[in-house]
Short mmCIF file of C-alpha atoms in Angstrom, two decimals:
data_model
loop_
_atom_site.label_atom_id
_atom_site.label_comp_id
_atom_site.label_asym_id
_atom_site.label_seq_id
_atom_site.Cartn_x
_atom_site.Cartn_y
_atom_site.Cartn_z
CA MET A 1 18.43 -196.93 2.10
CA ASP A 2 18.22 -197.66 5.87
CA ARG A 3 14.51 -195.87 6.75
CA SER A 4 15.13 -196.39 10.28
CA ARG A 5 18.82 -194.62 10.83
CA ILE A 6 19.03 -191.83 12.99
CA GLY A 7 21.85 -189.30 12.34
CA GLY A 8 22.56 -185.65 13.30
CA VAL A 9 25.76 -182.96 13.42
CA SER A 10 25.73 -179.68 14.97
CA GLY A 11 27.07 -176.70 13.84
CA THR A 12 27.89 -173.10 14.09
CA HIS A 13 27.56 -170.11 11.76
CA ARG A 14 31.30 -169.29 11.16
CA ARG A 15 32.54 -165.68 9.34
CA GLY A 16 35.13 -166.41 6.41
CA ALA A 17 38.17 -164.59 6.11
CA ALA A 18 37.75 -161.22 3.91
CA CYS A 19 33.91 -161.50 3.36
CA THR A 20 30.98 -160.51 4.68
CA ILE A 21 27.99 -163.11 4.88
CA VAL A 22 24.15 -161.82 5.84
CA LEU A 23 21.92 -165.04 6.88
CA ALA A 24 18.70 -164.64 5.31
CA ALA A 25 15.60 -165.99 7.63
CA LEU A 26 15.39 -169.48 8.16
CA LEU A 27 12.11 -171.44 7.35
CA ALA A 28 11.26 -174.89 8.97
CA CYS A 29 8.35 -176.89 8.13
CA VAL A 30 6.60 -179.21 10.86
CA VAL A 31 4.54 -181.01 8.37
CA LEU A 32 6.14 -184.21 7.17
CA PRO A 33 5.51 -185.61 4.05
CA ALA A 34 2.94 -188.73 2.85
CA ARG A 35 4.66 -191.38 1.03
CA ALA A 36 5.06 -191.42 -2.40
CA ALA A 37 4.91 -187.50 -2.23
CA ILE A 38 8.16 -184.78 -2.10
CA VAL A 39 7.74 -182.19 0.60
CA GLN A 40 10.01 -179.51 0.95
CA GLU A 41 11.26 -179.62 4.73
CA ALA A 42 13.25 -176.48 5.27
CA GLN A 43 15.20 -173.68 3.71
CA SER A 44 17.92 -171.32 4.52
CA ALA A 45 19.84 -168.61 2.47
CA ALA A 46 22.93 -166.31 2.37
CA PHE A 47 25.06 -164.31 0.18
CA ALA A 48 28.83 -162.89 0.72
CA ASN A 49 31.38 -160.84 -1.32
CA GLY A 50 34.66 -163.02 -1.11
CA ALA A 51 35.67 -166.65 -2.04
CA ALA A 52 33.89 -168.41 0.92
CA LEU A 53 30.43 -168.66 1.92
CA THR A 54 29.24 -170.52 5.08
CA PHE A 55 25.83 -170.77 6.76
CA PRO A 56 24.08 -173.26 8.64
CA HIS A 57 20.85 -175.47 7.76
CA PRO A 58 18.37 -177.79 9.94
CA ILE A 59 17.50 -181.25 8.38
CA GLY A 60 14.75 -182.62 10.32
CA ILE A 61 13.26 -185.94 11.08
CA GLY A 62 12.03 -187.85 7.87
CA ILE A 63 13.20 -190.62 5.33
CA ASP A 64 14.10 -190.30 2.09
CA ARG A 65 15.88 -187.09 2.72
CA ALA A 66 17.65 -184.60 0.28
CA LEU A 67 19.64 -181.72 0.29
CA VAL A 68 20.11 -179.20 -2.63
CA VAL A 69 21.77 -176.29 -2.90
CA GLY A 70 21.93 -173.53 -5.11
CA VAL A 71 24.72 -171.38 -5.93
CA SER A 72 24.41 -167.86 -7.84
CA THR A 73 27.33 -166.00 -8.82
CA TYR A 74 27.80 -162.69 -10.75
CA ASN A 75 31.44 -163.79 -12.05
CA ALA A 76 30.66 -166.54 -14.55
CA ASN A 77 34.45 -167.23 -14.24
CA LYS A 78 34.38 -167.90 -10.67
CA THR A 79 33.30 -171.43 -9.80
CA VAL A 80 32.39 -173.60 -6.87
CA ALA A 81 35.72 -175.20 -5.67
CA SER A 82 33.90 -177.25 -3.24
CA LEU A 83 30.80 -177.31 -1.58
CA THR A 84 29.81 -179.13 1.86
CA TYR A 85 27.26 -180.20 4.37
CA GLY A 86 28.70 -180.78 8.11
CA GLY A 87 32.02 -181.83 6.33
CA THR A 88 30.15 -184.15 3.69
CA PRO A 89 30.93 -183.18 -0.05
CA LEU A 90 27.74 -182.56 -2.18
CA THR A 91 27.53 -183.96 -5.91
CA ARG A 92 27.29 -180.96 -8.64
CA VAL A 93 24.15 -181.97 -10.49
CA GLY A 94 24.89 -178.97 -13.27
CA PHE A 95 25.40 -175.51 -14.06
CA ARG A 96 24.82 -173.11 -16.46
CA ASP A 97 27.29 -170.31 -17.55
CA GLY A 98 26.07 -167.03 -19.17
CA GLY A 99 29.40 -166.51 -21.00
CA SER A 100 33.07 -166.13 -20.27
CA GLY A 101 33.32 -162.48 -19.19
CA SER A 102 34.10 -161.44 -15.98
CA ASP A 103 30.70 -159.71 -15.63
CA ASP A 104 28.39 -162.62 -16.84
CA ARG A 105 26.13 -164.46 -14.76
CA ARG A 106 26.78 -168.25 -13.50
CA MET A 107 24.49 -170.66 -11.66
CA GLU A 108 25.17 -173.92 -9.94
CA LEU A 109 23.10 -177.01 -8.64
CA TRP A 110 24.51 -179.23 -5.83
CA MET A 111 22.68 -182.28 -4.41
CA LEU A 112 23.40 -184.66 -1.22
CA VAL A 113 21.13 -187.81 -0.73
CA ASP A 114 20.33 -188.87 2.77
CA PRO A 115 21.98 -186.02 4.67
CA PRO A 116 22.22 -186.37 8.65
CA ILE A 117 19.37 -185.04 10.77
CA GLY A 118 20.26 -182.11 12.58
CA THR A 119 21.82 -178.72 11.97
CA ALA A 120 25.12 -178.50 10.21
CA ASP A 121 26.71 -175.88 8.15
CA VAL A 122 26.54 -175.55 4.13
CA ALA A 123 30.23 -174.06 3.34
CA ILE A 124 31.03 -173.30 -0.10
CA THR A 125 34.53 -172.30 -1.39
CA MET A 126 35.03 -170.38 -4.82
CA SER A 127 37.55 -170.47 -7.09
CA GLY A 128 38.36 -166.92 -6.54
CA GLY A 129 36.59 -163.70 -5.05
CA ALA A 130 33.09 -163.40 -6.29
CA LYS A 131 29.62 -161.99 -5.80
CA VAL A 132 27.81 -165.09 -4.39
CA VAL A 133 24.22 -165.92 -3.22
CA ALA A 134 23.48 -169.38 -1.96
CA GLY A 135 20.47 -171.34 -0.79
CA ALA A 136 19.87 -174.65 0.62
CA ALA A 137 16.47 -176.53 0.43
CA SER A 138 15.87 -180.04 2.13
CA PHE A 139 13.20 -182.49 1.19
CA PHE A 140 11.62 -185.81 2.37
CA GLY A 141 10.29 -188.45 -0.09
CA VAL A 142 13.00 -188.19 -2.68
CA ASP A 143 13.94 -191.39 -4.53
CA ALA A 144 17.28 -192.20 -3.13
CA LEU A 145 18.50 -194.22 -6.25
CA THR A 146 17.38 -191.79 -9.06
CA PRO A 147 16.81 -188.50 -6.96
CA THR A 148 16.35 -186.22 -10.33
CA GLY A 149 15.11 -186.59 -13.56
CA GLY A 150 18.30 -184.66 -15.08
CA PHE A 151 19.58 -181.27 -15.18
CA LEU A 152 18.37 -178.61 -17.64
CA SER A 153 19.18 -174.96 -18.00
CA ALA A 154 18.50 -171.96 -20.07
CA GLU A 155 20.03 -168.45 -20.63
CA GLY A 156 18.59 -165.11 -22.32
CA ASN A 157 18.28 -161.34 -22.21
CA GLY A 158 15.13 -159.85 -21.13
CA SER A 159 12.56 -159.05 -18.60
CA LEU A 160 11.27 -162.84 -18.20
CA ALA A 161 13.55 -165.80 -17.17
CA SER A 162 12.03 -169.19 -18.00
CA ILE A 163 12.69 -172.60 -18.51
CA VAL A 164 10.22 -175.71 -19.47
CA VAL A 165 11.10 -178.94 -17.37
CA PRO A 166 9.52 -182.29 -18.27
CA SER A 167 7.95 -183.89 -14.96
CA VAL A 168 5.53 -186.09 -13.47
CA ALA A 169 2.54 -186.12 -11.02
CA GLY A 170 4.08 -186.67 -7.42
CA ALA A 171 7.50 -185.02 -8.22
CA LEU A 172 8.58 -181.50 -7.37
CA VAL A 173 10.36 -179.19 -9.66
CA MET A 174 13.30 -177.02 -8.40
CA ASP A 175 14.96 -173.92 -10.35
CA VAL A 176 17.69 -171.81 -9.31
CA LEU A 177 18.14 -168.06 -10.91
CA SER A 178 21.23 -166.12 -11.52
CA VAL A 179 20.70 -162.37 -12.70
CA ALA A 180 22.30 -158.98 -12.42
CA GLY A 181 21.65 -157.09 -9.08
CA ASP A 182 20.19 -153.88 -10.55
CA ALA A 183 17.51 -156.05 -12.51
CA ALA A 184 16.12 -157.14 -9.02
CA THR A 185 13.12 -159.91 -9.56
CA ALA A 186 9.85 -158.95 -9.18
CA GLY A 187 8.30 -162.37 -8.30
CA VAL A 188 7.86 -166.15 -9.52
CA GLY A 189 5.41 -167.10 -12.13
CA ALA A 190 2.08 -168.77 -11.33
CA GLY A 191 2.02 -171.95 -9.74
CA GLN A 192 5.67 -171.66 -7.96
CA SER A 193 6.53 -171.05 -4.33
CA GLN A 194 9.39 -168.81 -3.64
CA MET A 195 12.09 -170.28 -1.27
CA TRP A 196 14.73 -167.36 -1.50
CA ASN A 197 15.47 -164.36 -3.46
CA LEU A 198 18.51 -162.43 -2.28
CA TRP A 199 20.97 -159.50 -3.61
CA SER A 200 24.67 -159.71 -2.89
CA GLN A 201 24.43 -155.83 -2.07
CA SER A 202 27.77 -154.89 -3.96
CA ASN A 203 27.75 -152.22 -6.90
CA PRO A 204 28.94 -152.60 -9.46
CA GLY A 205 28.77 -156.37 -10.13
CA SER A 206 26.10 -157.46 -7.84
CA VAL A 207 24.02 -160.56 -8.27
CA VAL A 208 20.40 -162.00 -7.53
CA GLY A 209 20.20 -165.15 -6.69
CA ALA A 210 16.65 -166.90 -6.18
CA ALA A 211 14.84 -170.49 -6.16
CA SER A 212 11.35 -171.66 -6.10
CA ILE A 213 9.65 -174.86 -6.41
CA GLU A 214 6.18 -176.27 -8.24
CA PRO A 215 4.60 -179.55 -8.14
CA GLY A 216 5.44 -181.92 -10.97
CA ALA A 217 3.35 -182.10 -14.15
CA ALA A 218 3.70 -183.14 -17.60
CA ALA A 219 5.58 -180.07 -18.36
CA VAL A 220 6.40 -177.51 -15.71
CA THR A 221 7.24 -173.71 -16.72
CA MET A 222 9.44 -172.10 -14.02
CA SER A 223 9.54 -168.56 -14.70
CA TRP A 224 10.75 -165.27 -13.12
CA ASN A 225 9.49 -161.55 -13.71
CA LEU A 226 12.62 -159.34 -13.68
CA ALA A 227 12.60 -155.69 -12.96
CA SER A 228 14.42 -154.72 -16.02
CA THR A 229 15.85 -156.02 -19.31
CA THR A 230 18.99 -157.86 -18.66
CA TYR A 231 21.15 -161.39 -18.85
CA TRP A 232 20.14 -163.91 -16.84
CA VAL A 233 20.76 -167.79 -16.51
CA ILE A 234 18.46 -170.79 -14.79
CA GLY A 235 18.83 -174.15 -13.90
CA ALA A 236 16.20 -176.57 -13.01
CA VAL A 237 15.68 -180.32 -11.52
CA SER A 238 12.55 -182.59 -11.25
CA LEU A 239 13.16 -184.40 -8.22
CA ARG A 240 11.53 -187.83 -8.32
CA PRO A 241 9.37 -189.30 -5.53
CA ALA A 242 10.29 -192.34 -3.54
CA PRO A 243 8.25 -195.47 -4.53
CA SER A 244 5.53 -196.57 -1.91
CA PRO A 245 6.55 -200.18 -0.65
CA PRO A 246 3.53 -202.52 -0.88
CA PHE A 247 3.30 -202.46 2.96
CA LEU A 248 4.61 -199.87 5.34
CA VAL A 249 3.07 -199.17 8.70
CA ASP A 250 3.55 -196.11 10.50
CA GLY A 251 2.34 -195.20 14.24
CA MET A 252 2.80 -191.61 15.98
CA ILE A 253 2.29 -190.40 19.30
CA LYS A 254 1.44 -187.00 20.84
CA LEU A 255 0.00 -185.92 24.32
CA GLN A 256 -3.99 -185.73 24.27
CA GLY A 257 -3.82 -181.69 24.30
CA GLU A 258 -1.16 -181.25 21.97
CA PRO A 259 -1.82 -180.00 18.31
CA VAL A 260 -2.08 -182.25 15.33
CA THR A 261 1.44 -181.11 14.19
CA ALA A 262 3.13 -182.24 17.73
CA PHE A 263 2.75 -186.07 16.30
CA ALA A 264 6.01 -187.85 16.57
CA TYR A 265 6.62 -188.59 13.93
CA ASP A 266 4.80 -188.87 10.48
CA SER A 267 7.05 -190.82 7.91
CA TRP A 268 9.14 -191.88 10.54
CA TYR A 269 9.94 -195.62 11.20
CA GLU A 270 11.49 -197.25 13.90
CA ASN A 271 11.75 -200.19 16.51
CA PRO A 272 12.23 -199.90 19.08
CA ALA A 273 11.12 -196.41 19.63
CA SER A 274 13.78 -193.86 20.10
CA LEU A 275 12.56 -190.35 18.93
CA GLN A 276 8.54 -191.35 18.93
CA VAL A 277 7.99 -190.83 22.59
CA ARG A 278 5.85 -188.74 24.75
CA SER A 279 6.06 -188.36 28.47
CA ALA A 280 3.45 -186.96 31.15
CA ASN A 281 3.81 -186.64 34.79
CA VAL A 282 0.13 -187.25 36.59
CA LEU A 283 -0.57 -187.66 40.31
CA ALA A 284 -1.84 -191.06 41.62
CA SER A 285 -5.36 -191.83 40.14
CA VAL A 286 -5.27 -189.26 37.59
CA PRO A 287 -4.97 -190.52 33.83
CA ALA A 288 -2.36 -189.63 31.41
CA ALA A 289 -3.98 -189.28 28.13
CA TYR A 290 -1.83 -189.71 24.75
CA THR A 291 -3.18 -189.82 21.29
CA LEU A 292 -2.03 -192.72 18.91
CA ARG A 293 -2.11 -192.23 15.25
CA PHE A 294 -1.95 -195.42 12.93
CA ASP A 295 -1.27 -195.06 9.26
CA ASN A 296 -0.92 -197.59 6.46
CA ASP A 297 1.56 -195.95 4.40
CA GLY A 298 2.05 -198.62 2.08
CA GLY A 299 0.51 -199.18 -1.63
CA ASN A 300 -1.86 -202.17 -0.49
CA PRO A 301 -4.44 -202.70 1.92
CA ASP A 302 -3.21 -204.09 5.07
CA VAL A 303 -4.10 -205.29 8.66
CA LEU A 304 -2.21 -203.61 11.22
CA VAL A 305 -1.30 -205.81 14.69
CA ILE A 306 -1.51 -203.49 17.32
CA THR A 307 0.36 -204.63 20.52
CA GLY A 308 1.26 -203.27 23.94
CA PRO A 309 1.40 -204.01 27.46
CA GLY A 310 -1.47 -204.24 30.06
CA SER A 311 -1.97 -202.89 33.30
CA SER A 312 0.50 -203.46 36.52
CA PRO A 313 -0.44 -203.17 39.97
CA ALA A 314 0.58 -199.68 39.92
CA PHE A 315 -0.38 -198.50 36.70
CA ALA A 316 -3.83 -199.13 34.99
CA VAL A 317 -3.71 -199.03 31.19
CA GLU A 318 -6.42 -198.75 28.74
CA TYR A 319 -6.44 -198.66 24.76
CA ARG A 320 -9.48 -197.03 23.20
CA ASP A 321 -9.95 -197.02 19.56
CA ALA A 322 -11.62 -194.32 17.27
CA GLY A 323 -15.14 -195.31 18.54
CA ASN A 324 -14.06 -195.06 21.81
CA VAL A 325 -14.35 -198.73 22.18
CA ASP A 326 -11.99 -200.42 24.91
CA ARG A 327 -9.22 -202.78 23.06
CA THR A 328 -7.49 -203.16 25.91
CA ALA A 329 -7.79 -206.98 26.34
CA ALA A 330 -6.72 -207.66 22.39
CA VAL A 331 -4.17 -205.29 22.57
CA ALA A 332 -2.44 -206.99 25.72
CA ALA A 333 -3.36 -210.50 24.88
CA GLY A 334 -0.99 -210.69 21.47
CA GLY A 335 -2.51 -207.97 19.37
CA TYR A 336 -5.82 -206.24 18.03
CA ALA A 337 -6.11 -206.61 14.43
CA LEU A 338 -6.47 -202.95 12.81
CA PRO A 339 -7.77 -203.48 8.93
CA LEU A 340 -6.63 -200.22 7.00
CA ALA A 341 -6.98 -199.12 3.34
CA SER A 342 -4.05 -197.95 1.35
CA GLY A 343 -3.19 -194.14 2.58
CA ALA A 344 -5.99 -194.21 5.64
CA SER A 345 -5.20 -193.58 9.37
CA THR A 346 -6.95 -193.73 12.47
CA THR A 347 -6.41 -192.32 16.11
CA TRP A 348 -6.89 -194.13 19.22
CA THR A 349 -6.57 -192.84 23.07
CA LEU A 350 -4.21 -194.46 25.38
CA LEU A 351 -4.49 -193.93 29.19
CA VAL A 352 -1.92 -194.78 31.86
CA THR A 353 -3.30 -194.09 35.29
CA PRO A 354 -0.99 -194.61 38.59
CA VAL A 355 -3.16 -196.43 40.75
CA LEU A 356 -3.99 -194.78 44.22
CA GLY A 357 -2.56 -196.91 46.93
CA GLY A 358 -0.55 -198.94 44.19
CA ALA A 359 1.93 -196.29 42.61
CA ILE A 360 4.35 -194.01 44.63
CA GLY A 361 5.73 -190.66 43.76
CA GLY A 362 8.56 -191.37 41.28
CA ASP A 363 7.14 -194.71 39.88
CA VAL A 364 7.58 -194.68 36.29
CA PHE A 365 5.48 -196.88 33.69
CA THR A 366 6.59 -197.17 30.11
CA ALA A 367 3.93 -198.27 27.35
CA ALA A 368 5.60 -199.28 24.34
CA VAL A 369 2.82 -199.64 21.63
CA THR A 370 3.67 -201.46 18.43
CA ALA A 371 2.39 -201.78 14.93
CA THR A 372 2.84 -204.61 12.79
CA SER A 373 2.27 -204.93 9.02
CA ALA A 374 0.32 -208.44 8.70
CA GLY A 375 1.46 -208.36 5.14
CA ASP A 376 4.90 -207.66 5.80
CA ALA A 377 6.16 -208.99 9.22
CA LEU A 378 9.30 -206.74 8.77
CA ALA A 379 7.35 -203.71 8.49
CA ILE A 380 6.80 -202.27 12.24
CA ASP A 381 6.53 -199.14 13.76
CA GLN A 382 6.71 -198.09 17.60
CA VAL A 383 6.00 -195.53 19.75
CA ARG A 384 6.30 -195.07 23.53
CA ALA A 385 4.56 -193.53 26.17
CA VAL A 386 6.42 -192.77 29.51
CA THR A 387 4.08 -192.09 32.68
CA THR A 388 5.56 -190.63 36.12
CA CYS A 389 3.77 -190.68 38.92
CA VAL A 390 4.26 -187.50 40.82
CA SER A 391 2.26 -187.73 43.67
CA PRO A 392 4.38 -186.52 47.03
CA SER A 393 6.13 -189.30 48.69
CA LEU A 394 6.93 -188.96 52.53
CA SER A 395 9.60 -190.92 53.86
CA MET A 396 10.13 -191.42 57.50
CA THR A 397 13.19 -192.34 59.98
CA LYS A 398 12.39 -193.09 63.36
CA SER A 399 15.33 -193.30 66.11
CA ALA A 400 15.28 -193.56 69.77
CA ASP A 401 17.65 -192.31 72.56
CA LEU A 402 17.90 -195.33 74.46
CA ALA A 403 18.88 -198.56 72.70
CA ASN A 404 17.72 -200.17 75.87
CA ALA A 405 15.71 -199.19 79.06
CA LEU A 406 14.68 -200.35 82.35
CA PRO A 407 11.35 -199.81 83.81
CA GLY A 408 10.88 -196.41 85.16
CA GLN A 409 13.41 -194.93 82.66
CA ASP A 410 12.24 -192.33 79.77
CA ILE A 411 12.53 -193.01 76.08
CA ASN A 412 12.61 -190.36 73.55
CA TYR A 413 11.55 -191.04 70.03
CA THR A 414 12.14 -188.68 67.19
CA VAL A 415 10.79 -189.00 63.62
CA VAL A 416 12.59 -187.14 60.49
CA ALA A 417 10.19 -186.95 57.77
CA SER A 418 11.09 -185.67 54.07
CA THR A 419 9.56 -185.68 50.50
CA ALA A 420 11.81 -186.92 47.61
CA GLY A 421 12.85 -184.04 45.02
CA GLY A 422 11.01 -183.76 41.52
CA LEU A 423 7.40 -184.60 42.67
CA SER A 424 4.25 -182.55 43.38
CA ASP A 425 3.77 -180.51 46.49
CA ALA A 426 2.32 -182.16 49.82
CA THR A 427 -0.58 -181.27 51.45
CA GLY A 428 -2.66 -182.34 54.25
CA ILE A 429 -0.04 -184.39 56.16
CA VAL A 430 -1.14 -186.54 58.76
CA LEU A 431 1.41 -188.72 60.91
CA VAL A 432 0.16 -191.09 63.66
CA ASP A 433 2.50 -192.75 66.24
CA SER A 434 1.29 -195.26 68.70
CA ILE A 435 2.56 -195.69 72.03
CA PRO A 436 3.96 -199.22 72.61
CA ASP A 437 2.06 -201.78 75.26
CA TYR A 438 5.32 -201.82 77.62
CA ALA A 439 5.29 -198.04 77.76
CA GLY A 440 3.06 -195.17 78.85
CA PHE A 441 2.96 -191.38 77.32
CA ARG A 442 4.72 -188.45 79.36
CA VAL A 443 2.28 -185.70 79.40
CA GLY A 444 3.62 -182.58 77.32
CA SER A 445 6.33 -184.46 75.50
CA VAL A 446 5.04 -184.00 72.18
CA THR A 447 7.12 -182.01 70.12
CA PHE A 448 7.35 -180.40 66.46
CA ASN A 449 10.08 -178.91 64.44
CA ALA A 450 8.99 -177.28 60.86
CA GLY A 451 12.57 -177.68 59.71
CA THR A 452 13.03 -176.43 56.30
CA THR A 453 9.01 -176.20 55.69
CA THR A 454 6.73 -173.66 56.74
CA LEU A 455 4.07 -176.06 58.17
CA THR A 456 2.25 -175.98 61.47
CA SER A 457 1.18 -178.70 63.49
CA ILE A 458 -2.15 -179.46 65.47
CA VAL A 459 -1.65 -182.35 67.82
CA SER A 460 -4.61 -184.86 68.82
CA TYR A 461 -4.72 -187.82 71.23
CA SER A 462 -6.65 -191.22 71.31
CA SER A 463 -7.33 -193.24 73.99
CA ASP A 464 -9.25 -196.01 71.85
CA ASP A 465 -6.63 -197.07 69.47
CA GLY A 466 -7.47 -193.93 66.97
CA THR A 467 -11.28 -194.28 66.92
CA THR A 468 -11.62 -191.21 68.35
CA TRP A 469 -9.47 -188.34 68.63
CA SER A 470 -10.97 -186.24 71.52
CA TYR A 471 -8.89 -187.34 74.65
CA VAL A 472 -7.23 -184.90 76.55
CA PRO A 473 -4.15 -186.25 78.42
CA ALA A 474 -4.00 -186.06 82.11
CA SER A 475 -1.11 -186.70 84.75
CA GLY A 476 -1.87 -190.16 86.63
CA SER A 477 -4.46 -191.33 84.46
CA CYS A 478 -4.76 -195.14 84.15
CA THR A 479 -2.78 -195.68 87.23
CA ALA A 480 0.14 -193.88 85.60
CA PRO A 481 2.47 -192.13 87.90
CA ALA A 482 2.75 -188.25 87.93
CA GLY A 483 3.27 -186.61 84.92
CA TYR A 484 2.22 -189.21 82.73
CA ASP A 485 -0.82 -190.80 81.10
CA TYR A 486 -1.35 -194.47 80.47
CA CYS A 487 -4.84 -193.95 78.72
CA VAL A 488 -3.04 -192.64 75.66
CA THR A 489 -2.82 -194.98 72.66
CA HIS A 490 -1.90 -192.87 69.86
CA VAL A 491 -0.64 -189.49 69.18
CA ARG A 492 -1.74 -187.52 65.86
CA TRP A 493 0.18 -184.66 63.98
CA SER A 494 -2.21 -183.06 61.38
CA LEU A 495 0.13 -180.46 59.72
CA VAL A 496 -1.35 -177.30 58.09
CA GLY A 497 0.15 -175.78 54.98
CA ILE A 498 2.34 -177.07 51.95
CA MET A 499 5.48 -178.84 51.39
CA PRO A 500 7.25 -178.57 48.56
CA PRO A 501 9.65 -181.48 47.44
CA SER A 502 13.16 -182.02 48.91
CA LEU A 503 12.11 -180.69 52.30
CA SER A 504 12.02 -182.14 55.80
CA PHE A 505 10.32 -181.75 59.25
CA GLN A 506 10.98 -183.32 62.58
CA ILE A 507 8.37 -185.07 65.26
CA GLY A 508 8.90 -186.55 69.03
CA MET A 509 7.52 -187.84 71.91
CA ALA A 510 8.56 -189.49 75.06
CA VAL A 511 7.33 -192.68 76.83
CA ARG A 512 8.02 -194.39 79.88
CA VAL A 513 9.10 -197.86 80.41
CA LYS A 514 6.28 -199.33 82.62
#
């Protein structure tokens, strides 16, 4: 099967005509399986009194996926006419009919190999009105070619429902029970994990449907303690684990502060990275810290070749191994060789830092880190770290009221300053403008308009090209005519306050052409 295919469907919870549906609690597990082992990923269940039952079920990100649906009915002569997931038909693995009477129990087990990732509806249509309990369970790590070891079933009359299932280590046994509602189950046997246990809540003739799983062994006994003596039917399968290939590389990524369960994604392989991506927004000179994990999911010892981009003028990149040794030079120069035993893993740290003076607000750097098996060049997995510099970026537009001026005329300059959206707040803003050599400063002409901001301004002047800022303009200084000061070389606006993104303000001054 394609181990990197990404699929998905979306679904909604629909109510069938002339039936009542109650959705059970939904459980989603974020821990994905290791290779050559089966792990239950999610489960859901519902019941109905009618001819149709629909409920949503999620399929998570992982490979070797399988969806198993169990259907328990009170009326043995009412069978499943159709069963689909997101419109795709499932295959019936087996069933057990407790008898031919209208009040006997029945169970059916259905399966879909490689269901699409996402959430879709499990839709069941019965051959007629019935008391129905149905549940869905999805798994990772199931052999796509031979997903089960065969269907087994049993029936009886008593207070203990039981079946023995041949299996193997690494497999997972799943059973589905159907029993009369007035004999509600009291619990599963030792070693089993209950998935659902629902009562159709309609008397007379109600049904309890239940399901559980247990790790495989040479012989696994699946049993349920019943509250009273009654007729029951049970069916079970042993889900077979997918074989581990000799060479399989698994890379994962998370932000350094996230928990271990945030790794994207265990047992998921893609090149180029599409889902295995983490993003961070940082100010210039502040590192974005990512944790990388590399697993050898293959059956053989291997050497993982780690490659990734090096630094750029705007972003500094650093790769540190589990011992905090800097491996950047090797990674960026063609690959660092990382030996790993079968089943072993190690974690690295990736630091991406916007360079102060090199990166501006809005600059983005993508580090695509690739792990390639030395034993099989086609065994590749990639992750991506996307780092955005969110330092405030101030853009300015300067204009003059005269395109050409004669000696003795004044020119009024205006500067509009604004910050871009999506960045951090700007503080400590200082703007400096110089007086052209051909002109002199007009005393009292400096302006500040806060615009859409709440900033205030403190203005200072320099007469020595910005070396000091204690000069006080005076009319007629440096042979200037009255109202002007030819000693002023620079004007500085020091702004007080915080300027959020997407705002603007305005400054200005006037000079006289000499």
